mmCIF file of C-alpha atoms and ligand atoms in Angstrom:
data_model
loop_
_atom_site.group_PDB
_atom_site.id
_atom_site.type_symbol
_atom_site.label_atom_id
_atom_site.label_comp_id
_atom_site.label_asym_id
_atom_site.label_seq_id
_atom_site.Cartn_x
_atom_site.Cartn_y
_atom_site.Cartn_z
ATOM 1 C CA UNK A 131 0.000 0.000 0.000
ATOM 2 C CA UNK A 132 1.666 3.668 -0.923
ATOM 3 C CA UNK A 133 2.287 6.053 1.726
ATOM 4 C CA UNK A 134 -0.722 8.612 0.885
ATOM 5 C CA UNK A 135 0.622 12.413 0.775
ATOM 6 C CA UNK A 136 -1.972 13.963 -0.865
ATOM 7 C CA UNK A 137 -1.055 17.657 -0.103
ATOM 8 C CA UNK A 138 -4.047 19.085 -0.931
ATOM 9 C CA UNK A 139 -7.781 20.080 1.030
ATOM 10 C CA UNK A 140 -10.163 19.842 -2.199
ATOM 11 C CA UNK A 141 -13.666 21.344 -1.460
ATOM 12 C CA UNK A 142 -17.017 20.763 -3.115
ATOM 13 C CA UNK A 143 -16.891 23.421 -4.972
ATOM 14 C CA UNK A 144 -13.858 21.352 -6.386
ATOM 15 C CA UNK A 145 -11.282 24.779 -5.453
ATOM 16 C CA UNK A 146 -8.091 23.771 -4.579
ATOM 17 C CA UNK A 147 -6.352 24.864 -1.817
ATOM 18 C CA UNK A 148 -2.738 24.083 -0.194
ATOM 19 C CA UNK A 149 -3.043 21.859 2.762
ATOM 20 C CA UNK A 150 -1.426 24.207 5.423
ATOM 21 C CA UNK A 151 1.894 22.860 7.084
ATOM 22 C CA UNK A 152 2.204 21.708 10.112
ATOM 23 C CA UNK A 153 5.273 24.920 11.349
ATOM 24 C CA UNK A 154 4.791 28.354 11.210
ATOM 25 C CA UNK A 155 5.567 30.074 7.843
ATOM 26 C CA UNK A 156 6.423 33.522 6.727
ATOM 27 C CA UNK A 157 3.192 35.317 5.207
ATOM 28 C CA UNK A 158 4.521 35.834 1.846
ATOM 29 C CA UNK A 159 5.569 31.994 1.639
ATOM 30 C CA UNK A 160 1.737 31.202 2.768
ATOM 31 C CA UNK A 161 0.332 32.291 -0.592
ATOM 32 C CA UNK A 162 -0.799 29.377 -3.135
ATOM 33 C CA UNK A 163 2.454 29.269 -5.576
ATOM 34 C CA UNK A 164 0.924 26.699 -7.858
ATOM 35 C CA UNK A 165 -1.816 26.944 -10.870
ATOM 36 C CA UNK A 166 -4.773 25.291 -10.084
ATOM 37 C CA UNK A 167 -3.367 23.636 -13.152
ATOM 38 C CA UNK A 168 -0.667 22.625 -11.993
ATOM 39 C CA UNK A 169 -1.777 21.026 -9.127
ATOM 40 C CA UNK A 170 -3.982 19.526 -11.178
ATOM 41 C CA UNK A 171 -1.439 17.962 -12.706
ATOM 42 C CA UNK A 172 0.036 16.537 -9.761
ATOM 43 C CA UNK A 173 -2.957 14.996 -8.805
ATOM 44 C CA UNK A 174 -2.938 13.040 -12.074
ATOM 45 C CA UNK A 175 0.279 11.919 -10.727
ATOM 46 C CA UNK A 176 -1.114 10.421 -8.124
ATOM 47 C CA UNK A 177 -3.139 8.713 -10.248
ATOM 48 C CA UNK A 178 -1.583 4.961 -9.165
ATOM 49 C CA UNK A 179 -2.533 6.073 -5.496
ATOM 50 C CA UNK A 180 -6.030 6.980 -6.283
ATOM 51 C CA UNK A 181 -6.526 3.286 -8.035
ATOM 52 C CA UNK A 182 -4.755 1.295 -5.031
ATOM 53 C CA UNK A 183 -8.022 2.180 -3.004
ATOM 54 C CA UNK A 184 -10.729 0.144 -4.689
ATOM 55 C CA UNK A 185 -13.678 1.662 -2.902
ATOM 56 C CA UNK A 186 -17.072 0.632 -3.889
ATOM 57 C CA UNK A 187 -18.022 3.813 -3.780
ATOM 58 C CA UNK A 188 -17.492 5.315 -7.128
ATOM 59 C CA UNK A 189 -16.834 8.738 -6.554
ATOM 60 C CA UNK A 190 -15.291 11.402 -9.009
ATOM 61 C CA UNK A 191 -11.779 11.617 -9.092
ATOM 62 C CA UNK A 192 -11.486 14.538 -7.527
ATOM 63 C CA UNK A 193 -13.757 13.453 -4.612
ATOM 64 C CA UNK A 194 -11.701 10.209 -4.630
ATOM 65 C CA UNK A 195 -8.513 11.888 -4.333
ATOM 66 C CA UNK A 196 -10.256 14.116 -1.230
ATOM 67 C CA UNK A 197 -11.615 10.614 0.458
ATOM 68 C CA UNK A 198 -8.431 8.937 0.391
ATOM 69 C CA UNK A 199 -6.638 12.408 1.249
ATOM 70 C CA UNK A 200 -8.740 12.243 4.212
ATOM 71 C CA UNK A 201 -9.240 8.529 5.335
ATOM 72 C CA UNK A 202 -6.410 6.518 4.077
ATOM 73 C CA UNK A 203 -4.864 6.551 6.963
ATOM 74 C CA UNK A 204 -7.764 4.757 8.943
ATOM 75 C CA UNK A 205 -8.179 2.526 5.746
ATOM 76 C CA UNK A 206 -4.230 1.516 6.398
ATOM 77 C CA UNK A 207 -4.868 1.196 10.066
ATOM 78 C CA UNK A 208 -7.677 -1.581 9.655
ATOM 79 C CA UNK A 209 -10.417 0.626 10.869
ATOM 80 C CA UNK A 210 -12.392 -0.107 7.611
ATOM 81 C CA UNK A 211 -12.215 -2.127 4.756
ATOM 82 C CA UNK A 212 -14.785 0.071 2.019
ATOM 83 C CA UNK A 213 -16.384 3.244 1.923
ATOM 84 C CA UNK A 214 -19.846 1.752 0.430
ATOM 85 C CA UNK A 215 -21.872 4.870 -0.354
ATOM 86 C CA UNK A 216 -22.290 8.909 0.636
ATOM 87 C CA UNK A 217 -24.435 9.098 3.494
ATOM 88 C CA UNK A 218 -25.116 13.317 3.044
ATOM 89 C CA UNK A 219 -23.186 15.949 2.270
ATOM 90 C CA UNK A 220 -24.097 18.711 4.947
ATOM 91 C CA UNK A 221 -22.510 21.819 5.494
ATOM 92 C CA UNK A 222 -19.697 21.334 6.778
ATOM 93 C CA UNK A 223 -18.766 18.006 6.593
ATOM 94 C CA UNK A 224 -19.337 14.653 4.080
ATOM 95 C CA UNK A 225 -21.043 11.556 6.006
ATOM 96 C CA UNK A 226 -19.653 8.316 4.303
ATOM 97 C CA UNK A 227 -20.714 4.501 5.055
ATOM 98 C CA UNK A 228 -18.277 2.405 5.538
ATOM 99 C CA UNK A 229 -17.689 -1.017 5.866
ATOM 100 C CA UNK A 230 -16.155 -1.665 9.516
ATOM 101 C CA UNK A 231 -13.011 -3.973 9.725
ATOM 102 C CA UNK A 232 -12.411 -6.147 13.030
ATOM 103 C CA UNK A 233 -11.726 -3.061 15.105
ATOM 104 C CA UNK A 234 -14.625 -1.771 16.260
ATOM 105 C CA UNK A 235 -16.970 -5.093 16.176
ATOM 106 C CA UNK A 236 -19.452 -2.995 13.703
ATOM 107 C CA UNK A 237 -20.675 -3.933 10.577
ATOM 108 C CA UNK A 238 -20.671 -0.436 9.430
ATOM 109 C CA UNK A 239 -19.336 3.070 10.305
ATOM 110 C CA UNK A 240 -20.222 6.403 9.308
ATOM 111 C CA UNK A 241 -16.908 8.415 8.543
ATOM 112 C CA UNK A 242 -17.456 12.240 8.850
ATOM 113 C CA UNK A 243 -15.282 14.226 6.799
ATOM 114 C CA UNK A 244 -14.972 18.111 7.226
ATOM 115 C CA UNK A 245 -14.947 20.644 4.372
ATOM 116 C CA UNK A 246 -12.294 23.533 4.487
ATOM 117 C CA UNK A 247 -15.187 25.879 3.347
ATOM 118 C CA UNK A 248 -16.625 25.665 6.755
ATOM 119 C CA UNK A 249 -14.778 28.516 7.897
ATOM 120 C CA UNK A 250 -16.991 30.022 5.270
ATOM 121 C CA UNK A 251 -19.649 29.273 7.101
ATOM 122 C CA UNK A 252 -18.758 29.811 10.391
ATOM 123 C CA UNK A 253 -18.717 34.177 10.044
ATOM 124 C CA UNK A 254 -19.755 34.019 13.364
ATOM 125 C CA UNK A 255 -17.499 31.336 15.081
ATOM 126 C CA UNK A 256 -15.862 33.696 17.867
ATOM 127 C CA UNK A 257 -19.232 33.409 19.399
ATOM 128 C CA UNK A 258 -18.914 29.448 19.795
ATOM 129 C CA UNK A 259 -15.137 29.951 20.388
ATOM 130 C CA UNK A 260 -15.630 32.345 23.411
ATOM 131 C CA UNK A 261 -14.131 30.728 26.338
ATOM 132 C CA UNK A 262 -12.782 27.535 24.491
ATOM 133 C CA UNK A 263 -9.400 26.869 24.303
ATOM 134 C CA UNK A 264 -8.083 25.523 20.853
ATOM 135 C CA UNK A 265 -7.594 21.769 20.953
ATOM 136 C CA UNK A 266 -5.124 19.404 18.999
ATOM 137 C CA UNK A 267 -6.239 16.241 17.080
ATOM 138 C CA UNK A 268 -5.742 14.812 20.244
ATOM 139 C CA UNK A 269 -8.199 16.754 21.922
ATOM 140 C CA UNK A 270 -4.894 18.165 24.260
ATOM 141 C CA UNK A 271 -5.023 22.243 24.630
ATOM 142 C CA UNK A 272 -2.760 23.908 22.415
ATOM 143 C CA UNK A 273 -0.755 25.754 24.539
ATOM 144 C CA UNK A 274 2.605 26.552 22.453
ATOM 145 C CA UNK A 275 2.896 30.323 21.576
ATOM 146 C CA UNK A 276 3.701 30.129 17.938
ATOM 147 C CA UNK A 277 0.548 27.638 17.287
ATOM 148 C CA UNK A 278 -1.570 30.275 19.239
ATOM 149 C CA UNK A 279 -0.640 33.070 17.179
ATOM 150 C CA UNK A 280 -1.305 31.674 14.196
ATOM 151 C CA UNK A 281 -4.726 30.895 15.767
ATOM 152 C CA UNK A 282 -5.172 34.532 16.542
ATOM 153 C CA UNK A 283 -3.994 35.735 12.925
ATOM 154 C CA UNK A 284 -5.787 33.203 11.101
ATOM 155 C CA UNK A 285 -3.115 32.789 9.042
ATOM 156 C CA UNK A 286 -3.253 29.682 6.554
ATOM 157 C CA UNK A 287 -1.595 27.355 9.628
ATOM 158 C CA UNK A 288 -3.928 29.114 11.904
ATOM 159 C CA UNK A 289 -7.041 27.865 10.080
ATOM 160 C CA UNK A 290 -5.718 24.467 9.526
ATOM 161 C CA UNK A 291 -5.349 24.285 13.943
ATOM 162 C CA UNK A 292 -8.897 25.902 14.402
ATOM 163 C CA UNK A 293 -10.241 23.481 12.067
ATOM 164 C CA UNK A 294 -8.537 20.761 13.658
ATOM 165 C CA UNK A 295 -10.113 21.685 17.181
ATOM 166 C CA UNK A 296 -13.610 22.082 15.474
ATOM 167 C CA UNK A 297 -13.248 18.130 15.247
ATOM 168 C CA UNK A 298 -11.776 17.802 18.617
ATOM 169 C CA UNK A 299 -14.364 19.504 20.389
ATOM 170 C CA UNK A 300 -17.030 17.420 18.385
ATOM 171 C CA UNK A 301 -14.963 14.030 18.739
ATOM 172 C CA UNK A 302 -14.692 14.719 23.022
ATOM 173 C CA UNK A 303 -18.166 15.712 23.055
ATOM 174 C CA UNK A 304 -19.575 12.529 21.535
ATOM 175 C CA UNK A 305 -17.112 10.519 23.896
ATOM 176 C CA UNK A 306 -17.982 12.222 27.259
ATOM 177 C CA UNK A 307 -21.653 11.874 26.014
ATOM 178 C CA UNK A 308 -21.732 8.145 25.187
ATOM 179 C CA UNK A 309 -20.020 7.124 28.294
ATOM 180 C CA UNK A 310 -22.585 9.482 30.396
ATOM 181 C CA UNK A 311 -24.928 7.516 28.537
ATOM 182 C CA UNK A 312 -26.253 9.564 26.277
ATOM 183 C CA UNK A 313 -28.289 9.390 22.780
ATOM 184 C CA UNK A 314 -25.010 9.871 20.494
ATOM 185 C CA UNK A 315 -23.027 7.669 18.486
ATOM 186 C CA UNK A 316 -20.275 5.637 20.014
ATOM 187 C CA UNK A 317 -16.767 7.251 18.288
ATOM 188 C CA UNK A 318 -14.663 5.170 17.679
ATOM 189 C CA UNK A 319 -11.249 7.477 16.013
ATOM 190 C CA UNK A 320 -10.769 10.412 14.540
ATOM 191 C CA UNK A 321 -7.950 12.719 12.780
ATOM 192 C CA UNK A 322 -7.215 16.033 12.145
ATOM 193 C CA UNK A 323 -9.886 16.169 9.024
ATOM 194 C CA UNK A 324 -12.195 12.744 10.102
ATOM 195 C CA UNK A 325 -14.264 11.405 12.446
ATOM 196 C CA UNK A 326 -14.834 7.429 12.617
ATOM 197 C CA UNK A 327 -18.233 6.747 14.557
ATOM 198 C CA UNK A 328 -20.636 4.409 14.898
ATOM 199 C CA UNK A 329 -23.526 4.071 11.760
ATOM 200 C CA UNK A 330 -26.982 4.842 12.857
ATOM 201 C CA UNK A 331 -29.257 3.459 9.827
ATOM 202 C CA UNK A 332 -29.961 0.734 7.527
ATOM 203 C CA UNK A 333 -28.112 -0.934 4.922
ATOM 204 C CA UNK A 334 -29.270 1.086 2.093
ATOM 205 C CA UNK A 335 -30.973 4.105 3.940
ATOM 206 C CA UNK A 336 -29.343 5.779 6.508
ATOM 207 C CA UNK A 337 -30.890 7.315 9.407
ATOM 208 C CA UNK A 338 -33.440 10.543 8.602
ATOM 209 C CA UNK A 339 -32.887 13.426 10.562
ATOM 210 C CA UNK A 340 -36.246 14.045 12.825
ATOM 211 C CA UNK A 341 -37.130 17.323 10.578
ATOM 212 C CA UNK A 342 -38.026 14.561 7.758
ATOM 213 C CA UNK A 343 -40.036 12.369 10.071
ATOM 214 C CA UNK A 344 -43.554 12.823 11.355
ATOM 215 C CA UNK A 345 -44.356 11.318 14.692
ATOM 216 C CA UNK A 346 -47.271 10.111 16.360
ATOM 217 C CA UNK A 347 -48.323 12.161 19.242
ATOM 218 C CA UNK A 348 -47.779 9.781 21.747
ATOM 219 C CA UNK A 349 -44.146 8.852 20.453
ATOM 220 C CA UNK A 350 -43.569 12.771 20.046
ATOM 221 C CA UNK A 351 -44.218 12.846 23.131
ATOM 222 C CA UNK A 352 -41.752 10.154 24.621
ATOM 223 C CA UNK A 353 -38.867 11.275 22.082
ATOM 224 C CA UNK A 354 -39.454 14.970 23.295
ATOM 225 C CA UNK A 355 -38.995 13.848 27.031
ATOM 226 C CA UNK A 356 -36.056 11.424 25.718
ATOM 227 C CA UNK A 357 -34.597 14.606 24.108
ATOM 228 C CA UNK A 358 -34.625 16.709 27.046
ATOM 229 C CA UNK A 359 -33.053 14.072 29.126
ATOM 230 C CA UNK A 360 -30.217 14.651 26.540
ATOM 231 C CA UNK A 361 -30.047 18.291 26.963
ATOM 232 C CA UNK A 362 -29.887 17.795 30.637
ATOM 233 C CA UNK A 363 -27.317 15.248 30.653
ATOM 234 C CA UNK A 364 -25.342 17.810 28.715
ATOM 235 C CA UNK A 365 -25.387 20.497 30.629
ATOM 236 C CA UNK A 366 -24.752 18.145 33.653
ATOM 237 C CA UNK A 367 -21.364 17.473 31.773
ATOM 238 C CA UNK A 368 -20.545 21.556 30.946
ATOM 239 C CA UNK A 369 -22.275 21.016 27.553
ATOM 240 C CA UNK A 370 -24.232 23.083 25.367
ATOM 241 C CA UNK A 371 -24.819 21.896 21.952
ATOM 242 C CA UNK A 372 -25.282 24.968 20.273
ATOM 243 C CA UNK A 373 -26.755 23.929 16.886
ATOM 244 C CA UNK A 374 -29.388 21.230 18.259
ATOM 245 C CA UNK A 375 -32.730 21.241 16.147
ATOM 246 C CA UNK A 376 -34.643 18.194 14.365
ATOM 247 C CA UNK A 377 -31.887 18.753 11.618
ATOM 248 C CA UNK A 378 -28.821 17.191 14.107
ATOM 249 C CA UNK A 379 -31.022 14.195 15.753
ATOM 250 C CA UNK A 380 -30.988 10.812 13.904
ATOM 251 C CA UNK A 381 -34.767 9.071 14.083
ATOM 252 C CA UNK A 382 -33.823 4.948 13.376
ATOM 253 C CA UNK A 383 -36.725 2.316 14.620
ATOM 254 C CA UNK A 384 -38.013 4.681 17.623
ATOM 255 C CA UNK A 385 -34.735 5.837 18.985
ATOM 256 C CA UNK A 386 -33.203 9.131 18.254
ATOM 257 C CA UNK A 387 -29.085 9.953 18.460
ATOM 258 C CA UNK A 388 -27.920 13.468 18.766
ATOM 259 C CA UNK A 389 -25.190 14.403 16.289
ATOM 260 C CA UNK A 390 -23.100 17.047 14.528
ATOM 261 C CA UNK A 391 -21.118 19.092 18.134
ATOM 262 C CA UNK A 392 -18.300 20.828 16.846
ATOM 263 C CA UNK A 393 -19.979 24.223 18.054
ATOM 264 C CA UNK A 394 -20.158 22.905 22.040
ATOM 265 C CA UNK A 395 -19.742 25.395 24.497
ATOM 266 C CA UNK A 396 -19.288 25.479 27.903
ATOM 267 C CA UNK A 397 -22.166 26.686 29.700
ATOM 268 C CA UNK A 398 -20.032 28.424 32.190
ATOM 269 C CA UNK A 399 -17.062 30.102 29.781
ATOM 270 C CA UNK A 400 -19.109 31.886 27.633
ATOM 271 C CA UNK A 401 -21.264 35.158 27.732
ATOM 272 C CA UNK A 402 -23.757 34.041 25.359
ATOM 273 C CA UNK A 403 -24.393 30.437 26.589
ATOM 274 C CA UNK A 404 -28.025 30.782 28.318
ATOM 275 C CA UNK A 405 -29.003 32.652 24.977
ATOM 276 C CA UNK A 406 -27.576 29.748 22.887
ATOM 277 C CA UNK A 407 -28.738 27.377 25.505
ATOM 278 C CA UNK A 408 -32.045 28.897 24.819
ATOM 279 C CA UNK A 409 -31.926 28.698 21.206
ATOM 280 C CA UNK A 410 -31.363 25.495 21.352
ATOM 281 C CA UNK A 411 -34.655 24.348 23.582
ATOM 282 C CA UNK A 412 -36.924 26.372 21.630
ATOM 283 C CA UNK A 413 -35.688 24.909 17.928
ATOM 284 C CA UNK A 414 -36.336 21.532 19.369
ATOM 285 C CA UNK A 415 -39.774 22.898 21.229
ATOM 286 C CA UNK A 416 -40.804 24.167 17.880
ATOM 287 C CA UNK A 417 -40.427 20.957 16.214
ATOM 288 C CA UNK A 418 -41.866 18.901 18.725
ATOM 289 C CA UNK A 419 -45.004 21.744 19.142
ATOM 290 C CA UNK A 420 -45.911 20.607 14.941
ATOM 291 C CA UNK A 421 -45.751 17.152 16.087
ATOM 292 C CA UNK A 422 -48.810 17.767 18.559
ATOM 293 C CA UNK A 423 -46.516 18.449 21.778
ATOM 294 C CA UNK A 424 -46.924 22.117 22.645
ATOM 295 C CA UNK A 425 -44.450 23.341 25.746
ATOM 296 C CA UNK A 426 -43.130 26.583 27.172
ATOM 297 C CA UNK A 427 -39.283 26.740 25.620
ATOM 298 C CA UNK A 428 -38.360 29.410 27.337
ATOM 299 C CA UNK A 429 -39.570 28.147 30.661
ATOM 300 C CA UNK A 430 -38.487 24.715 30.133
ATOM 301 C CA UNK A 431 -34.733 26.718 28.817
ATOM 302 C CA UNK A 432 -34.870 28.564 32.425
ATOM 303 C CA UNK A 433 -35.778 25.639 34.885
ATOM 304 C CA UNK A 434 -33.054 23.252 32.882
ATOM 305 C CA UNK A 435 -30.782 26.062 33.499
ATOM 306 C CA UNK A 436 -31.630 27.034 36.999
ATOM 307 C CA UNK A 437 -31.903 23.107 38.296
ATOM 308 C CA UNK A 438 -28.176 23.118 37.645
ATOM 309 C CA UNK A 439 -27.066 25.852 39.552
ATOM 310 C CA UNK A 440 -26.688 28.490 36.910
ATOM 311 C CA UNK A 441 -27.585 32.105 36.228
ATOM 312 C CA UNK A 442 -29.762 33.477 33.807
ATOM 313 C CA UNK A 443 -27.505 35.795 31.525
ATOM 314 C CA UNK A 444 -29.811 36.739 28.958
ATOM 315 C CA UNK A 445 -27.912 39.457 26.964
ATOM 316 C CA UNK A 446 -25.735 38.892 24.700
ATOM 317 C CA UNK A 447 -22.614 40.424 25.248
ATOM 318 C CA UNK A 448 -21.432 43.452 23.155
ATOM 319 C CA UNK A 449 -17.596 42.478 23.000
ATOM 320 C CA UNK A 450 -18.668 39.236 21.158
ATOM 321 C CA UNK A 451 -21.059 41.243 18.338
ATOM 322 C CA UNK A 452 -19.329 41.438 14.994
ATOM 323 C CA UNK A 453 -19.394 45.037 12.987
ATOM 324 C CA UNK A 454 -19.779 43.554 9.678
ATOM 325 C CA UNK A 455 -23.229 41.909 10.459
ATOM 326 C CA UNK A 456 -26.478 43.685 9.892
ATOM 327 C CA UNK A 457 -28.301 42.052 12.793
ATOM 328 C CA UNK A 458 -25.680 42.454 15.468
ATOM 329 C CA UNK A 459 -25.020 46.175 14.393
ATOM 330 C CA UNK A 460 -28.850 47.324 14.849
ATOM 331 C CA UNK A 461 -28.880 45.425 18.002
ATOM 332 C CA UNK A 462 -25.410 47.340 18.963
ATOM 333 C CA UNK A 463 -27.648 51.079 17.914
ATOM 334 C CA UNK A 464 -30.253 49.600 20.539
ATOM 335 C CA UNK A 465 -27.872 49.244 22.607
ATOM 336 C CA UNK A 466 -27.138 52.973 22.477
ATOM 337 C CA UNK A 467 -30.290 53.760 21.968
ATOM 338 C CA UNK A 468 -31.072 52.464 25.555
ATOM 339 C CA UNK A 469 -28.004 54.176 27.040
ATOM 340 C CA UNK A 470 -26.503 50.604 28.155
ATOM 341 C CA UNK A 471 -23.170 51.244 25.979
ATOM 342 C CA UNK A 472 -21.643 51.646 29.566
HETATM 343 N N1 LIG B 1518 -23.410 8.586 12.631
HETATM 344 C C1 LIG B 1518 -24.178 8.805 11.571
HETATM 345 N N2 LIG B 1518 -24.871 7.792 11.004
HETATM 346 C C2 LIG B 1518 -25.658 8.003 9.916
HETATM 347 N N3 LIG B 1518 -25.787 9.210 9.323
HETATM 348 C C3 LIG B 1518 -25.124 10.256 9.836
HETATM 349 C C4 LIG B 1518 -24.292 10.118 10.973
HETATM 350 N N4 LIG B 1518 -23.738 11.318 11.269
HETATM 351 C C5 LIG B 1518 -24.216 12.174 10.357
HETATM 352 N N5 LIG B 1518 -25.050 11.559 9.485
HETATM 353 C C6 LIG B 1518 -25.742 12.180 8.347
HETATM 354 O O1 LIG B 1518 -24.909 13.159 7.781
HETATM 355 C C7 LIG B 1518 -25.513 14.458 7.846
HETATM 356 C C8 LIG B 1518 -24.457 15.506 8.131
HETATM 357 O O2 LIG B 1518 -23.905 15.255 9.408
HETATM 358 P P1 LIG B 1518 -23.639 16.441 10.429
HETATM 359 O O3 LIG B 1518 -24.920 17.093 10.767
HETATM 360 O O4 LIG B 1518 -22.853 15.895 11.563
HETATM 361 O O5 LIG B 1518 -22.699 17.380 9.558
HETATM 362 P P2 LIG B 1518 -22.800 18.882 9.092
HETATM 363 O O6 LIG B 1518 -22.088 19.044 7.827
HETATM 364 O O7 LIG B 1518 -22.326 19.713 10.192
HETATM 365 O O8 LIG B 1518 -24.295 19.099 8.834
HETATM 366 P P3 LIG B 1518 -25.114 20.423 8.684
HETATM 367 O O9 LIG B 1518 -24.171 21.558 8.617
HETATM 368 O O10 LIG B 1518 -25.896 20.207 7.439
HETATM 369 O O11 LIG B 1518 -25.936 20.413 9.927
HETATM 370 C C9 LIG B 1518 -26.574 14.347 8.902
HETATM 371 O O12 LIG B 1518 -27.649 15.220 8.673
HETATM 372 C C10 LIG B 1518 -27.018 12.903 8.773
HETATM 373 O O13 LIG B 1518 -27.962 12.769 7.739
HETATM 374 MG MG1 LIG B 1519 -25.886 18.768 10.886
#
């Protein structure tokens, strides 16, 4: 088997980008020197590499070259033996099936792949990364000065660590979760671009999220309490989710799995956490409210909140509001407006 060094992030929009190194470089020697041509080119190189992997998943080569850029090393390290089909492409990330190998005892696993054009999507990510320190693929805080500076500059090598602790933060979420007992899926590895966990879904089909699924009342009702449980085991463990809605928990044969945490905060670390918090309970309210289960979000929000000790901090903070957006700038003028500037 060749050693995969497939020095490239390709993104769905099929742009090519350098895959940033691992030491701190000069700005000027940050900038892309190649043609997209060019490294093209050197892809088609690497042609024998992308035909050692004989995945039964026929993807386009360029997709190809990004799967194996991203999970050959798992594939050389047994964890699976196939990637069988695309699961969804969300995002932010690429859900694959794949077909498990000895190590984990499962059939299949769902391998989630992140998208460098998530930090195109994430405008707003100082929010979620108020009070978090930056983690390493090995979910250790980054503590070197150099690695944090390039955090703070965003620089090309500065992305590549904040990515990096994106998937940390999701990969140690899952695994406090599951062993609290939670409704997540078991992980069972993960990398600085990959997470290996545990399928939830058929064969063929995988999973639907709950926004595609209408319940019965009665069932509503027990998934709504089962869902709260979750929310409560969280914060019991310093968790917020941060994105949770029908669109990140799994529905499969009457049991429901909470996924996608790369945005966790800590309850306690950051300014806006009861307003995320918040957020949070009502999107999953609101679904539950069409599926004939009507509640008080905000009041269940409060009393979750409360029954563990904690404050209500309802405002959002005006240090973490960002002068480019609309929404956050006219709620900065009411700010003004009502003489709280300070
Ligand atoms: N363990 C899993 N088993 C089966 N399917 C999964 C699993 N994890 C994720 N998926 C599927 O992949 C989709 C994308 O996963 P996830 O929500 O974690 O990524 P995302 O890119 O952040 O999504 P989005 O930004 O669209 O919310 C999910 O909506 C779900 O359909
Ligand atoms: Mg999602």
């Amino acid at each position: 088997m060749p050693k995969l060094n497939l020095n490239l992030f390709i993104d769905d929009e099929y742009e090519y980008h350098e895959a940033p190194h691992r030491k701190l470089r000069s700005k000027a020697s940050q900038k892309p020197k190649r043609t997209r041509q060019q490294i093209v080119a050197e892809l088609a190189e690497q042609q024998d590499v992308i035909e050692t992997y004989k995945f039964t998943y026929r993807a386009s080569r360029h997709e190809r070259a990004w799967l194996i850029g991203s999970l050959g090393n798992f594939y050389e390290q047994q964890w699976f033996s196939d990637v069988l089909r695309l699961v969804k492409g969300g995002k932010e990330a690429t859900v694959y099936q794949c077909l498990g190998n000895t190590h984990t005892g499962a059939r299949l696993l769902a391998a989630k792949i992140y998208r460098p054009r998530m930090f195109r999507n994430l405008r707003k990510d100082h929010i979620y990364r108020e009070g978090r320190a930056s983690l390493d693929a090995n979910g250790n805080e980054i503590t070197e000065d150099g690695m944090l500076n390039a955090i703070r500059k965003r620089s090309a090598y500065g992305l590549h660590l904040a990515h990096t602790s994106w998937l940390a933060y999701e990969y140690k979420a899952l695994q406090v979760l599951h062993a609290a007992g939670g409704d997540v899926p078991a992980v069972y590895a993960s990398d600085d671009n990959c997470i290996l966990m545990e399928y939830i879904g058929g064969e063929e089909l995988a999973a639907p999220t709950l926004s595609e699924v209408e319940l019965e009342r009665e069932e509503a009702r027990a998934l709504f309490g089962r869902v709260l449980n979750n929310i409560e085991l969280m914060l019991a463990n310093d968790l917020v989710h941060a994105d949770l809605s029908a669109y990140n928990i799994l529905y499969w044969q009457g049991e429901i799995k909470l996924i996608d945490f790369p945005q966790v905060i800590d309850p306690d670390q950051n300014r806006n956490a009861y307003k995320i918090f918040e957020r949070d309970v009502i999107r999953v309210c609101d679904y539950f409210a069409r599926q004939g289960v009507p509640s008080g979000p905000r009041r269940i929000a409060a009393d979750l909140w409360t029954a563990h000790n904690r404050r209500l901090h309802p405002e959002v903070h005006p240090a973490l509001l960002d002068d480019q957006d609309e929404q956050d700038r006219a709620y900065w003028d009411k700010l003004v407006d009502e003489g709280r500037r300070g």
